[in-house]
Short mmCIF file of C-alpha atoms in Angstrom, two decimals:
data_model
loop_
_atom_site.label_atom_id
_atom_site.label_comp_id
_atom_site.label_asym_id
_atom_site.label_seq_id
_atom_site.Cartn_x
_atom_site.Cartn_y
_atom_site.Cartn_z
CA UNK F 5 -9.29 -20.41 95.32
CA UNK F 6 -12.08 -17.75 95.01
CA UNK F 7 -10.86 -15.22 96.84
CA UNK F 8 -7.25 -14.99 94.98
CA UNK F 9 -9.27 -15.46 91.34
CA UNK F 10 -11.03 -11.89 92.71
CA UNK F 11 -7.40 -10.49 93.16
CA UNK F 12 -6.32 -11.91 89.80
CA UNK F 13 -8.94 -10.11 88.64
CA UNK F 14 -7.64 -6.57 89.30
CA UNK F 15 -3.93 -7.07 88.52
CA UNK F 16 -4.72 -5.00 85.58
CA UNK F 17 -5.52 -2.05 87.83
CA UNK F 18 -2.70 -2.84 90.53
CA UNK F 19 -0.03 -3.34 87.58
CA UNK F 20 -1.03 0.40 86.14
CA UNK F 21 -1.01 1.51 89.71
CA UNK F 22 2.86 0.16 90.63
CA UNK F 23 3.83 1.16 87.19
CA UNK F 24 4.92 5.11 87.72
CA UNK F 25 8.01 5.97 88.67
CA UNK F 26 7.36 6.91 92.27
CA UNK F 27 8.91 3.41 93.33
CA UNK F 28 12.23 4.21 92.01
CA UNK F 29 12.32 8.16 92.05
CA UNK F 30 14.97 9.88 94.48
CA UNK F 31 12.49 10.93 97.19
CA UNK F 32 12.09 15.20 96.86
CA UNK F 33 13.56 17.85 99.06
CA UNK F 34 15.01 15.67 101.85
CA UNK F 35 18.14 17.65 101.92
CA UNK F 36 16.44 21.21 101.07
CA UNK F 37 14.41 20.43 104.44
CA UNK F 38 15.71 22.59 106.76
CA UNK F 39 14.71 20.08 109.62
CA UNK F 40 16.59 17.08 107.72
CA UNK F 41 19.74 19.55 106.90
CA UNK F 42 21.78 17.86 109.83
CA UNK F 43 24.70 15.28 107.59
CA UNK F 44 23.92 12.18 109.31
CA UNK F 45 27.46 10.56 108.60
CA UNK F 46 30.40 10.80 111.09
CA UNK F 47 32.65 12.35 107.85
CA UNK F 48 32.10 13.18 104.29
CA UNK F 49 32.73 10.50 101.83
CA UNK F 50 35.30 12.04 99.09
CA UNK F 51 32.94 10.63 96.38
CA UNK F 52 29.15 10.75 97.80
CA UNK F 53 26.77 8.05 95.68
CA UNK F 54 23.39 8.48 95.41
CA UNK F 55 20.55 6.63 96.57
CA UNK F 56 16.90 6.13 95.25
CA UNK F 57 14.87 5.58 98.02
CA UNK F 58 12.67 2.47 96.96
CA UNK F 59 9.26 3.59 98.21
CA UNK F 60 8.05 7.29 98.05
CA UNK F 61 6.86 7.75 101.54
CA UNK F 62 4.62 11.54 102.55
CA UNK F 63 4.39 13.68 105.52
CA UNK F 64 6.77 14.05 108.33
CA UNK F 65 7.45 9.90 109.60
CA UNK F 66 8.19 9.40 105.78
CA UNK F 67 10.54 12.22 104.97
CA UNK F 68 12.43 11.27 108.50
CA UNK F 69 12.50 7.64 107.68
CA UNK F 70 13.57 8.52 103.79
CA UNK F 71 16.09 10.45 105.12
CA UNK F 72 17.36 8.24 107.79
CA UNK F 73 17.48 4.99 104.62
CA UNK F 74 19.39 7.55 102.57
CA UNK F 75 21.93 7.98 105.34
CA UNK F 76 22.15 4.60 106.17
CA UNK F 77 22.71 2.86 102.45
CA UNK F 78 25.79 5.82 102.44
CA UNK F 79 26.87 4.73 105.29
CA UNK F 80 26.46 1.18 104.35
CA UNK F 81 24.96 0.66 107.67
CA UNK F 82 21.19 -0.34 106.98
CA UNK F 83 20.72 -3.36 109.10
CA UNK F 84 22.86 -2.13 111.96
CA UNK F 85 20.35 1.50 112.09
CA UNK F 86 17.14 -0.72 111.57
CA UNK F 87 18.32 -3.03 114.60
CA UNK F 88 18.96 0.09 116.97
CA UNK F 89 15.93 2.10 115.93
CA UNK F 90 13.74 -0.90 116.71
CA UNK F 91 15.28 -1.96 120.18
CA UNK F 92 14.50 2.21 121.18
CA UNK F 93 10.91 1.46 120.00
CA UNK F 94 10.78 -1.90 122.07
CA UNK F 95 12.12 0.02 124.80
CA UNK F 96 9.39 3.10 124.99
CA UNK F 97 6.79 0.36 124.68
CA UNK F 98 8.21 -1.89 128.25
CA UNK F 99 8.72 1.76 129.75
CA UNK F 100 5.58 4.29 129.77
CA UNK F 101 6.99 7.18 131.50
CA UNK F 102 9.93 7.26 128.32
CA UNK F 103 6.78 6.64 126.12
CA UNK F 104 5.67 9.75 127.64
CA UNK F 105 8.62 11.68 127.47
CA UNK F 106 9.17 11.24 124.03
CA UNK F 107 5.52 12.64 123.38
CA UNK F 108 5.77 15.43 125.56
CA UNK F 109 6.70 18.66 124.43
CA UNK F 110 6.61 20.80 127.39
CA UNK F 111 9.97 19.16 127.98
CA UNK F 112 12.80 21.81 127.24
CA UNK F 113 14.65 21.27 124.35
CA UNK F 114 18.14 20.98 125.77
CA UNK F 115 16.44 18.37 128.28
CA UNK F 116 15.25 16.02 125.19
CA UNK F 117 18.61 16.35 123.20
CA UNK F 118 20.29 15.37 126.38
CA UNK F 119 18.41 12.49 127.15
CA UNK F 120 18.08 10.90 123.96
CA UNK F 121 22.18 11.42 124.07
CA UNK F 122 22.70 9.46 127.17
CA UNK F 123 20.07 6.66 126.31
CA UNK F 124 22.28 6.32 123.03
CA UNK F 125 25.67 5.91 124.57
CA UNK F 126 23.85 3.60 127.40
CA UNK F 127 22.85 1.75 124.26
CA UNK F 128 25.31 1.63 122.45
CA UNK F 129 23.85 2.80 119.52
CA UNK F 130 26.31 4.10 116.59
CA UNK F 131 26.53 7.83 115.79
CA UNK F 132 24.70 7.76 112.91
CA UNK F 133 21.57 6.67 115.31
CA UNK F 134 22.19 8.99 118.01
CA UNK F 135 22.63 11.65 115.74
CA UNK F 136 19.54 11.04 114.09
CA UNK F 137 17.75 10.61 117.54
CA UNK F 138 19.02 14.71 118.44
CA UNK F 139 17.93 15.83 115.21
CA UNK F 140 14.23 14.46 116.25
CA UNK F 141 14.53 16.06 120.02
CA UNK F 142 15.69 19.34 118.44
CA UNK F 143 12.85 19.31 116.13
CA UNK F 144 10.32 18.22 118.77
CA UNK F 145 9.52 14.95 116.24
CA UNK F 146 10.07 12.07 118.89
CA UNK F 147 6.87 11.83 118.95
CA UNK F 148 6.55 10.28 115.31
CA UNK F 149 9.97 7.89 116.35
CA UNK F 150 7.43 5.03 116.07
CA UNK F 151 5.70 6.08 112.89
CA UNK F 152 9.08 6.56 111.51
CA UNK F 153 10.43 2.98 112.61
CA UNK F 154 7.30 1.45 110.62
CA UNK F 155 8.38 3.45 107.49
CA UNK F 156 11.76 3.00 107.75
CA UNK F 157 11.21 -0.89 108.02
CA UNK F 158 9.44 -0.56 104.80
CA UNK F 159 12.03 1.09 103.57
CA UNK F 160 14.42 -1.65 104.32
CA UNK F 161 12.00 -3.83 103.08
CA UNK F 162 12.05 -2.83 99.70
CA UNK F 163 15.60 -2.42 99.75
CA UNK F 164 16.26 -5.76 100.40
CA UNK F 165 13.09 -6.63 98.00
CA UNK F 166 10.43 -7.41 100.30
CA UNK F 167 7.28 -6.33 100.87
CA UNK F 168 4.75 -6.79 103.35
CA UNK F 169 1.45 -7.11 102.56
CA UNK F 170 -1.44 -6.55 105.22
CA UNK F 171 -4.95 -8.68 104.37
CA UNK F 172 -7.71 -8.03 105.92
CA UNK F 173 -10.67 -10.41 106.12
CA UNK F 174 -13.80 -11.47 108.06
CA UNK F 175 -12.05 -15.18 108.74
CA UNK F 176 -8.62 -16.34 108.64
CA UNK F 177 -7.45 -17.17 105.11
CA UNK F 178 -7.34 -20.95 104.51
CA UNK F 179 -3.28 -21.85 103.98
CA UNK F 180 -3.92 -22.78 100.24
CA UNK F 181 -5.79 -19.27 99.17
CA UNK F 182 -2.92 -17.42 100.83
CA UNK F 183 -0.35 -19.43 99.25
CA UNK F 184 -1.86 -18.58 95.61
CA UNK F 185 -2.42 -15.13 97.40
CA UNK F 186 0.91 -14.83 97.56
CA UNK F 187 2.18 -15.83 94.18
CA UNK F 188 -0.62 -13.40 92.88
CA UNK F 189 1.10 -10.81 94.60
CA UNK F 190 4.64 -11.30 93.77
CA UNK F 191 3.32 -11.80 90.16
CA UNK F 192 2.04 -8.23 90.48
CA UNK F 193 5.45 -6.92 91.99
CA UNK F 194 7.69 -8.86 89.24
CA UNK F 195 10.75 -11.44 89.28
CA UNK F 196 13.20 -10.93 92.51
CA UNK F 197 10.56 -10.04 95.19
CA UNK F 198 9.14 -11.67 98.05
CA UNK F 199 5.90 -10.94 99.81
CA UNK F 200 4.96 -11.80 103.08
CA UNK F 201 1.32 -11.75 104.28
CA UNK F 202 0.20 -10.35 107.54
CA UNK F 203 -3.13 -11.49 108.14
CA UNK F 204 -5.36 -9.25 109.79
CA UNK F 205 -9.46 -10.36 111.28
CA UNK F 206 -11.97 -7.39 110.85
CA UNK F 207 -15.39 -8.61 110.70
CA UNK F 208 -17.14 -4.77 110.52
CA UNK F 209 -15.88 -5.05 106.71
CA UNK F 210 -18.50 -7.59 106.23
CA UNK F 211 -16.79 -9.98 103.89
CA UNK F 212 -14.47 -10.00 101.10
CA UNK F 213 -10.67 -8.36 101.74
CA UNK F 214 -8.65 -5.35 102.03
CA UNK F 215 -5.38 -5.20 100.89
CA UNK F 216 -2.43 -2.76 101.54
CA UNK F 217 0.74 -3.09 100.46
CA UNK F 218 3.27 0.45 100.55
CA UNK F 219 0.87 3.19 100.65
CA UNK F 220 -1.47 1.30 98.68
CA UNK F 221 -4.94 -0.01 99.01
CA UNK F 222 -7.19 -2.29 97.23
CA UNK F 223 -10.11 -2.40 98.67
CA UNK F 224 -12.27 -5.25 97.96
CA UNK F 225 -14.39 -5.25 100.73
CA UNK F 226 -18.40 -5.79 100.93
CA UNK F 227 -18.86 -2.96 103.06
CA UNK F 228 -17.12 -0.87 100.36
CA UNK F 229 -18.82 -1.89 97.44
CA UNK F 230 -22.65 -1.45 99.68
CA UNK F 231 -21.30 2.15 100.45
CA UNK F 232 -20.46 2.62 96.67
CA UNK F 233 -23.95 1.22 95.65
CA UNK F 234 -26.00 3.14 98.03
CA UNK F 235 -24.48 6.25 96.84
CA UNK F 236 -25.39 5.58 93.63
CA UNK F 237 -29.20 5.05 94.25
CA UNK F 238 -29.45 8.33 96.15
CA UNK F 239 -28.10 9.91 92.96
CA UNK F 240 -30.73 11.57 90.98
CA UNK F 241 -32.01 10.08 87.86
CA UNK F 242 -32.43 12.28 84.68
CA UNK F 243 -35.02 11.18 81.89
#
């Protein structure tokens, strides 16, 4: 149980982190952005409730994918958006030339908004997705659509009061360290969440773990703490 005693050992410091009130705070300027100004919904709702986004998320995937949640709760169709948004991505992945046409943006304008139109309604997908989907080839953003599906899964995530936590290591975690893992991290997070732990193997960080969770990372790696120290012994020493 070593390795979760060293992450008991920093709760103190991941508690202060978590503790601001960027997890709860209505994410900034997604309707003032004049590339997010499109009203996702099919009609306006007589009485319009808000919605906190439940992660802060930065730069352009994250104020796409903040925008698309907020649309989505209003339209209380979360799960149905998620689903659609993620069959596109498994698409573009089986198919390179799409791939490639999302990312390219010598393709005219009128030629992307068209396309990502007729894919929709060959999907199936609701309005609220295909509108979303113009808004990005007007904007020349399907190139982040993937980017955006990772932070709006996160999103849903945390709406639904998961999180995913990503732990990297040198060698796979035996079953009973991540199992106290785990319950160290959902201790961190507090009562009503569930984490669940994707393992990942990199042996260039030479031995101990990384963990990120949100836009967070704890990084409790060897290689980290022999970079810290040898910057400290090329510091010069005053007598």
């Amino acid at each position: 149980m070593a390795m979760a005693g060293r992450i008991r050992s920093t709760l103190p410091h991941v508690r202060k982190a978590l503790s601001s009130d960027s997890r709860s705070a209505l994410y900034p300027a997604i309707i003032s952005n004049p590339e997010l100004s499109r009203n996702y919904a099919t009609a306006p709702a007589a009485k319009e409730k808000k919605v906190k986004v439940p992660v802060t998320m930065y730069g352009v995937s994250g104020n796409y994918a903040s925008a698309l949640y907020i649309a989505a709760v209003k339209a209380n169709a979360l799960e149905k958006v998620e689903s659609e948004i993620l069959d596109l991505i498994e698409a573009s992945k089986k198919s390179p030339k799409f791939s490639q046409f999302m990312k390219d943006l010598s393709v005219p304008t009128e030629t992307r908004v068209k396309a990502m139109s007729d894919i929709s309604s060959e999907a199936k997908f609701g309005e609220l997705t295909r509108n979303f989907l113009v808004v990005l080839a007007e904007n020349g953003r399907l190139k982040h659509v993937d980017a955006i599906a990772k932070r709006f899964a996160e999103l849903t995530m945390a709406h639904k009061g998961e999180l995913k936590a990503i732990v990297t290591t040198v060698i796979p975690i035996p079953p009973e360290e991540e199992k106290e893992l785990k319950e160290t991290l959902q201790e961190v997070m507090g009562k009503g969440k569930k984490v669940n732990i994707e393992q990942k193997i990199d042996p260039s960080i030479l031995g101990g773990l990384v963990i990120e969770f949100g836009q967070k990372v704890f990084d409790m790696s060897i290689r980290t703490r022999a970079r810290q120290m040898e910057r400290l012994l090329r510091e010069p020493i005053n007598f």
